PDB file of C-alpha atoms in Angstrom:
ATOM      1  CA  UNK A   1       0.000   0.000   0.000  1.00 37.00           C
ATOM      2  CA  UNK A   2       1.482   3.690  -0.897  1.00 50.00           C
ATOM      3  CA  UNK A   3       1.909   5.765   2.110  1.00 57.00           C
ATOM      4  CA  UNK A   4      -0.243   8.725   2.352  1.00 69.00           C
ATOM      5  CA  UNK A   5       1.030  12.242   1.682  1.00 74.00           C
ATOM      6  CA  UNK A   6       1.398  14.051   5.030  1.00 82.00           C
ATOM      7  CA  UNK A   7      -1.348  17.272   5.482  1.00 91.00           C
ATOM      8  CA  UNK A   8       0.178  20.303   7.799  1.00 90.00           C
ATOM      9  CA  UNK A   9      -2.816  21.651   8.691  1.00 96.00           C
ATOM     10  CA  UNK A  10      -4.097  24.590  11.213  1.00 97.00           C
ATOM     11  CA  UNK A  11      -6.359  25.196  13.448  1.00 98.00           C
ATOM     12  CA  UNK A  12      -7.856  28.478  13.889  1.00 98.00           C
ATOM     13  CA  UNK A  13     -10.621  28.734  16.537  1.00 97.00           C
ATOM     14  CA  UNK A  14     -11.251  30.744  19.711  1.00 96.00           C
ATOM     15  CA  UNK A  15     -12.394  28.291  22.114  1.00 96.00           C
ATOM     16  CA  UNK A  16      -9.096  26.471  23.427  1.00 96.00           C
ATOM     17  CA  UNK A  17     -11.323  23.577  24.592  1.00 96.00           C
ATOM     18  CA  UNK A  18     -12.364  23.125  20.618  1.00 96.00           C
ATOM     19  CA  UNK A  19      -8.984  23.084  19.675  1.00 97.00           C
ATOM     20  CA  UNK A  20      -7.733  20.254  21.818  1.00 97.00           C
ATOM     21  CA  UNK A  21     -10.521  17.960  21.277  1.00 96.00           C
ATOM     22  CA  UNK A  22      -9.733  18.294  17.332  1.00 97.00           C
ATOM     23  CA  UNK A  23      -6.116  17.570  18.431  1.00 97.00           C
ATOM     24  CA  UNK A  24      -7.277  14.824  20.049  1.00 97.00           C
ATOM     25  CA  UNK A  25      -9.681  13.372  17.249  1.00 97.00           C
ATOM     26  CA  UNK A  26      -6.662  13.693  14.858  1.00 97.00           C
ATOM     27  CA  UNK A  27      -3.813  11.890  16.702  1.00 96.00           C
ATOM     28  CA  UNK A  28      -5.999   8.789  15.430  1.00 96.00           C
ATOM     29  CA  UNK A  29      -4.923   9.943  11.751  1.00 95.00           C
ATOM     30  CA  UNK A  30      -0.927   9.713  11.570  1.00 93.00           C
ATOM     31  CA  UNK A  31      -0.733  11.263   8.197  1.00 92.00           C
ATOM     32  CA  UNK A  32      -2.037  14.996   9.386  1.00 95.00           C
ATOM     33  CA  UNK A  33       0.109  17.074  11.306  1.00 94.00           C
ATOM     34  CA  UNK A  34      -0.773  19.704  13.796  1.00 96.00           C
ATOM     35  CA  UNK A  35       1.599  22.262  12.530  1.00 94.00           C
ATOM     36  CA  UNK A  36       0.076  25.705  14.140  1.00 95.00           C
ATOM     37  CA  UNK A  37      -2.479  27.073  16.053  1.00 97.00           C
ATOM     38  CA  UNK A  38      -4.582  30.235  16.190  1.00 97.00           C
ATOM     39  CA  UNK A  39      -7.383  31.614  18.092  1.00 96.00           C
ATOM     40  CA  UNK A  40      -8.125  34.412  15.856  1.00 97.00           C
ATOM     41  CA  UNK A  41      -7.851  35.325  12.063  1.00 96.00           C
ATOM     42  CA  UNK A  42      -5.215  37.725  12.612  1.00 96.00           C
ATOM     43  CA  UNK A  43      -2.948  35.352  14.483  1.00 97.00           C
ATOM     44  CA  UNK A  44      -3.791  32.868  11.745  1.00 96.00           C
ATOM     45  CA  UNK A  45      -2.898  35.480   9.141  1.00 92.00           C
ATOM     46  CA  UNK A  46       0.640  35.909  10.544  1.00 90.00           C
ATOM     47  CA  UNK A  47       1.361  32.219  11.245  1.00 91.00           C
ATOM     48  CA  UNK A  48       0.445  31.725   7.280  1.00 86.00           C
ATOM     49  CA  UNK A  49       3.697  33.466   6.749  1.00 78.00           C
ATOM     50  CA  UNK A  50       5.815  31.339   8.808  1.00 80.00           C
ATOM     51  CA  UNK A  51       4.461  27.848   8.164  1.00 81.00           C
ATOM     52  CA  UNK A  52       3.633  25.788   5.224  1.00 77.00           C
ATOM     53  CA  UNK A  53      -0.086  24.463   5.278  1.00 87.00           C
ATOM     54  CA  UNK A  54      -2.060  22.287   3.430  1.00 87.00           C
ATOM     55  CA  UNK A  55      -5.451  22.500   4.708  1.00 93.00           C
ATOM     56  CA  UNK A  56      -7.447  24.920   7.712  1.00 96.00           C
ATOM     57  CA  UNK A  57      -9.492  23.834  10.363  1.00 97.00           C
ATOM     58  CA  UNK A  58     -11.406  26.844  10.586  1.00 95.00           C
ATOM     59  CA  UNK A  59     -14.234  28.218  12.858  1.00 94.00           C
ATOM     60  CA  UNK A  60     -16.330  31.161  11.607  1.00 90.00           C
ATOM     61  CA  UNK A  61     -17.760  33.487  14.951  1.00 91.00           C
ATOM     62  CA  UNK A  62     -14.656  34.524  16.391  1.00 94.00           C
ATOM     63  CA  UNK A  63     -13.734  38.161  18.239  1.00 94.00           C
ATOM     64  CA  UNK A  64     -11.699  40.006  15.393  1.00 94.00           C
ATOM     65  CA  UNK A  65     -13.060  38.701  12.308  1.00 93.00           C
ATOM     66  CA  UNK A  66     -14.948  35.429  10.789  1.00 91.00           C
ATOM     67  CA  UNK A  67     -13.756  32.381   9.536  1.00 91.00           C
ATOM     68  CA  UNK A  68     -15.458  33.908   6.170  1.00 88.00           C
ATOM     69  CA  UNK A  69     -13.228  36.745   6.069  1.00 91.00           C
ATOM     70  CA  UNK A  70      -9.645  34.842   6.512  1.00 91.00           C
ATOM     71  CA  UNK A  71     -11.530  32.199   3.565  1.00 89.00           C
ATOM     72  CA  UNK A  72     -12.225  35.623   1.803  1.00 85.00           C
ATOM     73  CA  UNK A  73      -8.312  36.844   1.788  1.00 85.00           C
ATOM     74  CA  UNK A  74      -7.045  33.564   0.864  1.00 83.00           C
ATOM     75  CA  UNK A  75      -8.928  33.284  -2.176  1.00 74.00           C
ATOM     76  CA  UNK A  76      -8.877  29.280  -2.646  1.00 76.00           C
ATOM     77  CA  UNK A  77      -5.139  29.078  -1.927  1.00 77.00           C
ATOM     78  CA  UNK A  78      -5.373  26.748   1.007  1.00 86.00           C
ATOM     79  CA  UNK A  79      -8.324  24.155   1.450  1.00 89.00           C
ATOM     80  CA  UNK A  80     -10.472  24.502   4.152  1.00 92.00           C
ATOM     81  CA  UNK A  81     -12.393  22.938   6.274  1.00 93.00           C
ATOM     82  CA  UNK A  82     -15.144  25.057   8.449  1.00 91.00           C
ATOM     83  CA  UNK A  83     -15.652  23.451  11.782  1.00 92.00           C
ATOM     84  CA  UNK A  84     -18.630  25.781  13.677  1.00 86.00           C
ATOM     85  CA  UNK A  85     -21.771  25.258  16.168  1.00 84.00           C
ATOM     86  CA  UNK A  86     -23.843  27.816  13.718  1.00 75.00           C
ATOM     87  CA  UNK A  87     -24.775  25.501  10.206  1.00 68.00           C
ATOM     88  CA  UNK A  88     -26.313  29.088   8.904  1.00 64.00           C
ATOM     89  CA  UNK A  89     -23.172  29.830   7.564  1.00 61.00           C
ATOM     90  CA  UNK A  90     -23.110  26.893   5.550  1.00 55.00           C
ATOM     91  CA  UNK A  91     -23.969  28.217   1.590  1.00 54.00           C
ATOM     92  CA  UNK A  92     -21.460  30.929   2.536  1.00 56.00           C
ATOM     93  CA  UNK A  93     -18.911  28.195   3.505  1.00 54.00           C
ATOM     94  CA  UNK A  94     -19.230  26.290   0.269  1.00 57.00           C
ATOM     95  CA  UNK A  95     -19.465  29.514  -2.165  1.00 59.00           C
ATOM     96  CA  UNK A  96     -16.129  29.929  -1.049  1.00 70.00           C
ATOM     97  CA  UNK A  97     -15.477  25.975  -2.142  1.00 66.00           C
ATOM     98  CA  UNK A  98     -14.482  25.066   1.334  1.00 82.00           C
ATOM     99  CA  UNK A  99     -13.611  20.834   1.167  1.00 88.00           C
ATOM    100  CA  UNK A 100     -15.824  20.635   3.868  1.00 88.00           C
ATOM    101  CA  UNK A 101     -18.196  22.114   6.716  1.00 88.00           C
ATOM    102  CA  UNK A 102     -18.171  20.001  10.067  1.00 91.00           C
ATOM    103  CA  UNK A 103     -20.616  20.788  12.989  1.00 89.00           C
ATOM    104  CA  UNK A 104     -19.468  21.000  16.452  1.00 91.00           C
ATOM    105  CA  UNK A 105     -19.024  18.660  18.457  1.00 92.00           C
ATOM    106  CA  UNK A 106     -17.004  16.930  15.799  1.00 94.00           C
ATOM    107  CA  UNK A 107     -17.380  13.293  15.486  1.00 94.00           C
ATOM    108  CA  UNK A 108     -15.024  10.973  14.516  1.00 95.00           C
ATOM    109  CA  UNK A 109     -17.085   9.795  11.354  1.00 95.00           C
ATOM    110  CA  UNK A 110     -17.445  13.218  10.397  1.00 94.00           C
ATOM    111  CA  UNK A 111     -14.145  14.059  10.569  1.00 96.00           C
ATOM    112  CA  UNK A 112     -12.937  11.055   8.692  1.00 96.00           C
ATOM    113  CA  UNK A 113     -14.607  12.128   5.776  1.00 94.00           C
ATOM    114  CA  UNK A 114     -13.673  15.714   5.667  1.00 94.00           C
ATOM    115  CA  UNK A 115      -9.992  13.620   5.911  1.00 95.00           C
ATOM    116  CA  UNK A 116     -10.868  11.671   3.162  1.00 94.00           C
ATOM    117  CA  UNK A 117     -11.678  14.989   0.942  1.00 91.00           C
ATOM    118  CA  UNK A 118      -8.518  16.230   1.940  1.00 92.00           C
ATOM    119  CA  UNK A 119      -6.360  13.568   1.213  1.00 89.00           C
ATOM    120  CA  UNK A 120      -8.090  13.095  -2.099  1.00 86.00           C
ATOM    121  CA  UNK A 121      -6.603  16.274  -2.962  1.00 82.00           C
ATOM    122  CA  UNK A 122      -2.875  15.768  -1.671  1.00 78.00           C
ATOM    123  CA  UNK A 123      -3.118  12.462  -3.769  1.00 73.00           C
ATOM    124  CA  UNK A 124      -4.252  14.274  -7.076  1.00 70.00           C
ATOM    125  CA  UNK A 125      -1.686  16.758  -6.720  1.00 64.00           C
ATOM    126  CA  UNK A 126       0.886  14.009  -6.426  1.00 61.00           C
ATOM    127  CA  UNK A 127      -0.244  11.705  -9.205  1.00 60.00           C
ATOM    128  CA  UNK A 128      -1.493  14.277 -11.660  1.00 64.00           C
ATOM    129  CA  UNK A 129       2.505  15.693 -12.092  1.00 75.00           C
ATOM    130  CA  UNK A 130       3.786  15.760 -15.522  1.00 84.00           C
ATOM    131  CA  UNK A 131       7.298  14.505 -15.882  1.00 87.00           C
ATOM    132  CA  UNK A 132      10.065  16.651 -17.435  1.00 91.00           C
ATOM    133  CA  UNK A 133       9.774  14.824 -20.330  1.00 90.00           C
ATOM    134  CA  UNK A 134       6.169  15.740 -21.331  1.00 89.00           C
ATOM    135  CA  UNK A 135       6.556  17.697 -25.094  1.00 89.00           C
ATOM    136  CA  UNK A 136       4.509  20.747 -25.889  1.00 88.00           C
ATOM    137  CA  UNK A 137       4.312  22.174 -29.146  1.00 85.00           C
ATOM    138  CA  UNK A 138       4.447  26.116 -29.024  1.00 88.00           C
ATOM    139  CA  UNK A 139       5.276  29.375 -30.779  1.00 88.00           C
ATOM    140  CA  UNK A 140       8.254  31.070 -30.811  1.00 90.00           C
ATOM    141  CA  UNK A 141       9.446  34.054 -32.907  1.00 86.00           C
ATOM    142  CA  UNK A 142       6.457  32.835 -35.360  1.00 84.00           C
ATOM    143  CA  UNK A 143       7.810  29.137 -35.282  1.00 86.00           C
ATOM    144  CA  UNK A 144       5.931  26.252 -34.151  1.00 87.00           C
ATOM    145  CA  UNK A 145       8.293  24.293 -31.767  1.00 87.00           C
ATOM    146  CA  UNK A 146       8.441  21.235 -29.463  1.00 88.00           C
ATOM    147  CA  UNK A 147       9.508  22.002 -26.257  1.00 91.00           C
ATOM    148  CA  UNK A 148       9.653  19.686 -23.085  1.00 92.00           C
ATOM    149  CA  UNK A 149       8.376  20.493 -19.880  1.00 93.00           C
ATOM    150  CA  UNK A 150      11.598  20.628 -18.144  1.00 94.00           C
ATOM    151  CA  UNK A 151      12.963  23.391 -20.344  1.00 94.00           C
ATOM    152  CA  UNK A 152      10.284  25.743 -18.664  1.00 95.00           C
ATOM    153  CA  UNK A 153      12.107  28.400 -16.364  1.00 96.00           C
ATOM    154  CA  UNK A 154       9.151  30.360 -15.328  1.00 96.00           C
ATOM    155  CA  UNK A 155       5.146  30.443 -15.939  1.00 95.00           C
ATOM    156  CA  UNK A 156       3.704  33.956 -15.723  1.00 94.00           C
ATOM    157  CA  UNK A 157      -0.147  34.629 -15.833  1.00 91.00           C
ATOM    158  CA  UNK A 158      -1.050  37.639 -18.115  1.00 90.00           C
ATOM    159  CA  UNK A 159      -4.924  37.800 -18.414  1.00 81.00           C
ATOM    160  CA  UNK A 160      -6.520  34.417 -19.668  1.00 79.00           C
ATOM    161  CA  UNK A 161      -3.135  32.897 -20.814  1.00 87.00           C
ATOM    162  CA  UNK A 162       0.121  32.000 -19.264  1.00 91.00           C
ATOM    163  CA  UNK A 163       3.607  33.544 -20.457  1.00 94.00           C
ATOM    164  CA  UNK A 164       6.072  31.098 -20.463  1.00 94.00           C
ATOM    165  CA  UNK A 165       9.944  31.328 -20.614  1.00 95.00           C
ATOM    166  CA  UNK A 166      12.919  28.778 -21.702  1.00 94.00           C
ATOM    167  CA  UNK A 167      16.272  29.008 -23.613  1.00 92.00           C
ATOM    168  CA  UNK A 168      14.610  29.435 -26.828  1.00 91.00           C
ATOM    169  CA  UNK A 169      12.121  31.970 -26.275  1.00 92.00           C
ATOM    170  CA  UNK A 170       8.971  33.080 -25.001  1.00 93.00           C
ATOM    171  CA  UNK A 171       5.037  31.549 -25.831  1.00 92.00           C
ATOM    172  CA  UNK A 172       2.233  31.546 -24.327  1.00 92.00           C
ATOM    173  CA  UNK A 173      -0.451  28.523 -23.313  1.00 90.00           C
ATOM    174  CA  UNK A 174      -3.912  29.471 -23.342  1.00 85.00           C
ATOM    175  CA  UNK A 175      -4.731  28.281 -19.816  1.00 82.00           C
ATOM    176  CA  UNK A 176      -4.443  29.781 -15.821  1.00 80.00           C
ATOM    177  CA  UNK A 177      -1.883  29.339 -13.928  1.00 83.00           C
ATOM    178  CA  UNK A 178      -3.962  27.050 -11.119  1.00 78.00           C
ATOM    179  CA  UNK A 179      -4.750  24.880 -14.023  1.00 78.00           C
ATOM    180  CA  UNK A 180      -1.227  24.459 -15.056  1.00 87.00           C
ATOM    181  CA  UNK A 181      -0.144  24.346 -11.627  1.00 84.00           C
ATOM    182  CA  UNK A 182      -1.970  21.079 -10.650  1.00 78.00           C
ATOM    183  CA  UNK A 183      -0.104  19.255 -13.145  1.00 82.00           C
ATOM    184  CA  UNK A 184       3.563  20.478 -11.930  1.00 88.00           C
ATOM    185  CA  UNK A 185       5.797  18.685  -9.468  1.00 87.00           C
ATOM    186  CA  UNK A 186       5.886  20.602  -6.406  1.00 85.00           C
ATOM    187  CA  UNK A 187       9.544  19.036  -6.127  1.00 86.00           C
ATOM    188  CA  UNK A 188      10.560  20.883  -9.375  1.00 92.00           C
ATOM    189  CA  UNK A 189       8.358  24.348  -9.449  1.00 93.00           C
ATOM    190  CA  UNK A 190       7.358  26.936  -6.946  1.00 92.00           C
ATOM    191  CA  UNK A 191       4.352  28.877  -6.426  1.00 91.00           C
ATOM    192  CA  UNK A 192       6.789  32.308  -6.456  1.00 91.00           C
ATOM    193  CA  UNK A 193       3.104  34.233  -6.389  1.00 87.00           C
ATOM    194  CA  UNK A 194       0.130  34.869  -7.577  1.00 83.00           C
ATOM    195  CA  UNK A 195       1.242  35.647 -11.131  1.00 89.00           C
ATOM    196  CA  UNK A 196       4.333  33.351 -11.107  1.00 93.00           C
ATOM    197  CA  UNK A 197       5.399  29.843 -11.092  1.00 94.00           C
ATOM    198  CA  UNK A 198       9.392  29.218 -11.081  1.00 96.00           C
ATOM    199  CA  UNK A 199      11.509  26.216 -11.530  1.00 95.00           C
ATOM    200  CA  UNK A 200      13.799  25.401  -8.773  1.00 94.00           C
ATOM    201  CA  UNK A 201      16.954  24.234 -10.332  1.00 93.00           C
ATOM    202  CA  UNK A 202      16.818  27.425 -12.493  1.00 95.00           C
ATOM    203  CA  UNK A 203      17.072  30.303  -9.838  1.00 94.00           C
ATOM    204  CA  UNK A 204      20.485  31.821 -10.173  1.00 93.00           C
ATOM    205  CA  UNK A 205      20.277  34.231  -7.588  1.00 92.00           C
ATOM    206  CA  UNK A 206      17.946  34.838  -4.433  1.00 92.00           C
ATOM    207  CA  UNK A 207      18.175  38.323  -2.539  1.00 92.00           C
ATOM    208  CA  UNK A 208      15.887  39.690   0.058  1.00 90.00           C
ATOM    209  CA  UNK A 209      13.918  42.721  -0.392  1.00 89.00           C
ATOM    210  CA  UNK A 210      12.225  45.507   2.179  1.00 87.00           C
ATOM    211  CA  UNK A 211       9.342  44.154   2.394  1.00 82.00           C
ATOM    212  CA  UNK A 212      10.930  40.218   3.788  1.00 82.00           C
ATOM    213  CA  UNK A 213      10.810  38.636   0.267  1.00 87.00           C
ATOM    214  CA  UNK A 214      12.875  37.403  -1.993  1.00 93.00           C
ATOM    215  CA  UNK A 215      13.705  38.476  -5.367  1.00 94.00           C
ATOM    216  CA  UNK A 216      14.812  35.473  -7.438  1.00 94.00           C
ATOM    217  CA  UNK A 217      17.024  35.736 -10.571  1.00 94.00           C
ATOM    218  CA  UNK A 218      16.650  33.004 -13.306  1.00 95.00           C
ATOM    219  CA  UNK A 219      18.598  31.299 -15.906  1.00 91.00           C
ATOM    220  CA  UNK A 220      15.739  32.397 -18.442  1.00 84.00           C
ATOM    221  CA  UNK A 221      12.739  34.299 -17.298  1.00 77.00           C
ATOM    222  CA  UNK A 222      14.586  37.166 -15.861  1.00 89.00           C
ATOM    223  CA  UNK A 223      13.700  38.507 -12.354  1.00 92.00           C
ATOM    224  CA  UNK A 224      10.610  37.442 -10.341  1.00 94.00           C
ATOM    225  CA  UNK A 225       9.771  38.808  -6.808  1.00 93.00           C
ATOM    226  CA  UNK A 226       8.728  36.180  -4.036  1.00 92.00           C
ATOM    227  CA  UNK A 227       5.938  37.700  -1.499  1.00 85.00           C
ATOM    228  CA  UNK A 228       6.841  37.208   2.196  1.00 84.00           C
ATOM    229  CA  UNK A 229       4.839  34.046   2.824  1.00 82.00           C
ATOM    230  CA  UNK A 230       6.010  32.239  -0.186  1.00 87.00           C
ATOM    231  CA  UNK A 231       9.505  33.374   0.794  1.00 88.00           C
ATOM    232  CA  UNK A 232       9.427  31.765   4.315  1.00 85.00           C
ATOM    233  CA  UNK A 233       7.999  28.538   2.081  1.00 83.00           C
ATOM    234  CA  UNK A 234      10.541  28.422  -0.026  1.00 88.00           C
ATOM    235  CA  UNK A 235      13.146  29.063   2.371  1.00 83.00           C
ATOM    236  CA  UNK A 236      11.889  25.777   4.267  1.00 78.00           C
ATOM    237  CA  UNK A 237      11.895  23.433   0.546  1.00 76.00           C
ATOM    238  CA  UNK A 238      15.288  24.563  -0.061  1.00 75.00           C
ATOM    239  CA  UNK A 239      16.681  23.795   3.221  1.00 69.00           C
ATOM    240  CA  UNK A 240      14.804  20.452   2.862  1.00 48.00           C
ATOM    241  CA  UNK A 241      16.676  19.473  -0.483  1.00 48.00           C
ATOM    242  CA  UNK A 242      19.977  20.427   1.007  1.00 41.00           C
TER     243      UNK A 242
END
């Protein structure tokens, strides 16, 4: 049997007691990890820049803001899961495409198949990668040529279509960048931002900037700045690989 991709999830809810009975409920599951906690959306805001996460356990009423809001600002970057007492807030919860909504208290069943969802997803990402090898046939400098996936420095999104640079040139695939980025291995290309995805082995150059980014100079794409939370992300992969 393959092992199961580890989730790094948090948990962002205000009652303390809440958040160590979810602790509790997923110590039965060894392939999530408890990674962070918050007990507001501002606290869960800041730990976002520090650590990597794959999913949010996330109640809605809180003091400071709702669980809405922080789903709001993300805008579909990190899955979520809405754990609350109030199931009002539940067509608001899945017009934001939340994986799940689970009424408290959680049960075990309950939870397991929010689990399920989210380990659904880890698995797609995995599986659906495209190998360096994969040919595309594009236009450069009015030429149709075959190109290989590999030979892709950097992915840029420019309105409906995605810019993309290698040794030979610059094209462009009709398609978003979320699209194109389910089918990359996260081993091989980085989420640099909302309008870029890089490939590792062809940064050059990484310098920090004012605002605690990175700017990142490639072999063919030229330069491409890093936002803060990415940064500390990347930071953490690299160190990994070393």
């Amino acid at each position: 049997m393959n092992q199961k991709a580890t989730i790094n999830v948090m948990l962002v809810d205000d009652e303390p007691l809440a958040r160590v009975e979810l602790n509790r409920l997923l110590k039965a599951h060894p392939q999530v990890k408890v990674v962070a906690e918050a007990e507001n959306i501002m606290e869960a805001a800041q730990l976002l820049e520090l650590h990597t996460i794959d999913a949010l356990f996330l109640d809605i009423e809180m003091p400071g803001g709702t669980g809405i809001e922080l789903a709001q600002q993300l805008q579909g970057e990190i899955p979520i899961v809405f754990c609350t007492a109030y199931n009002e807030f539940a067509v608001d919860a899945f017009s934001l495409n939340a994986v799940d909504y689970l009424l408290k208290p959680v049960v075990a069943t309950r939870l397991q198949t929010a689990l399920d969802k989210l380990q659904a997803l880890a698995d797609e990402s995995v599986s659906a990668a495209l190998e360096d090898e994969f040919k595309l046939m594009v236009k450069i400098a009015d030429k149709m040529k075959i190109i290989q996936l590999g030979d892709i420095t950097r992915f840029e999104s420019i309105g409906n279509h995605a810019a993309i640079y290698t040794a030979q040139g610059k094209a462009y695939l009709h398609s978003s960048l979320s699209k194109i980025e389910s089918r990359l291995n996260p081993n091989q290309y980085f989420r640099a931002s909302r309008s870029d995805i890089i490939r590792l082995d062809a940064i050059e150059e990484l310098e920090e900037t004012i605002n605690y980014g990175l700017q990142a100079q490639l072999t063919y794409g030229g330069e491409v700045e890093i936002s803060r939370r990415q940064a500390v992300k990347l930071k953490k992969q690299m160190s990994l690989a070393l």
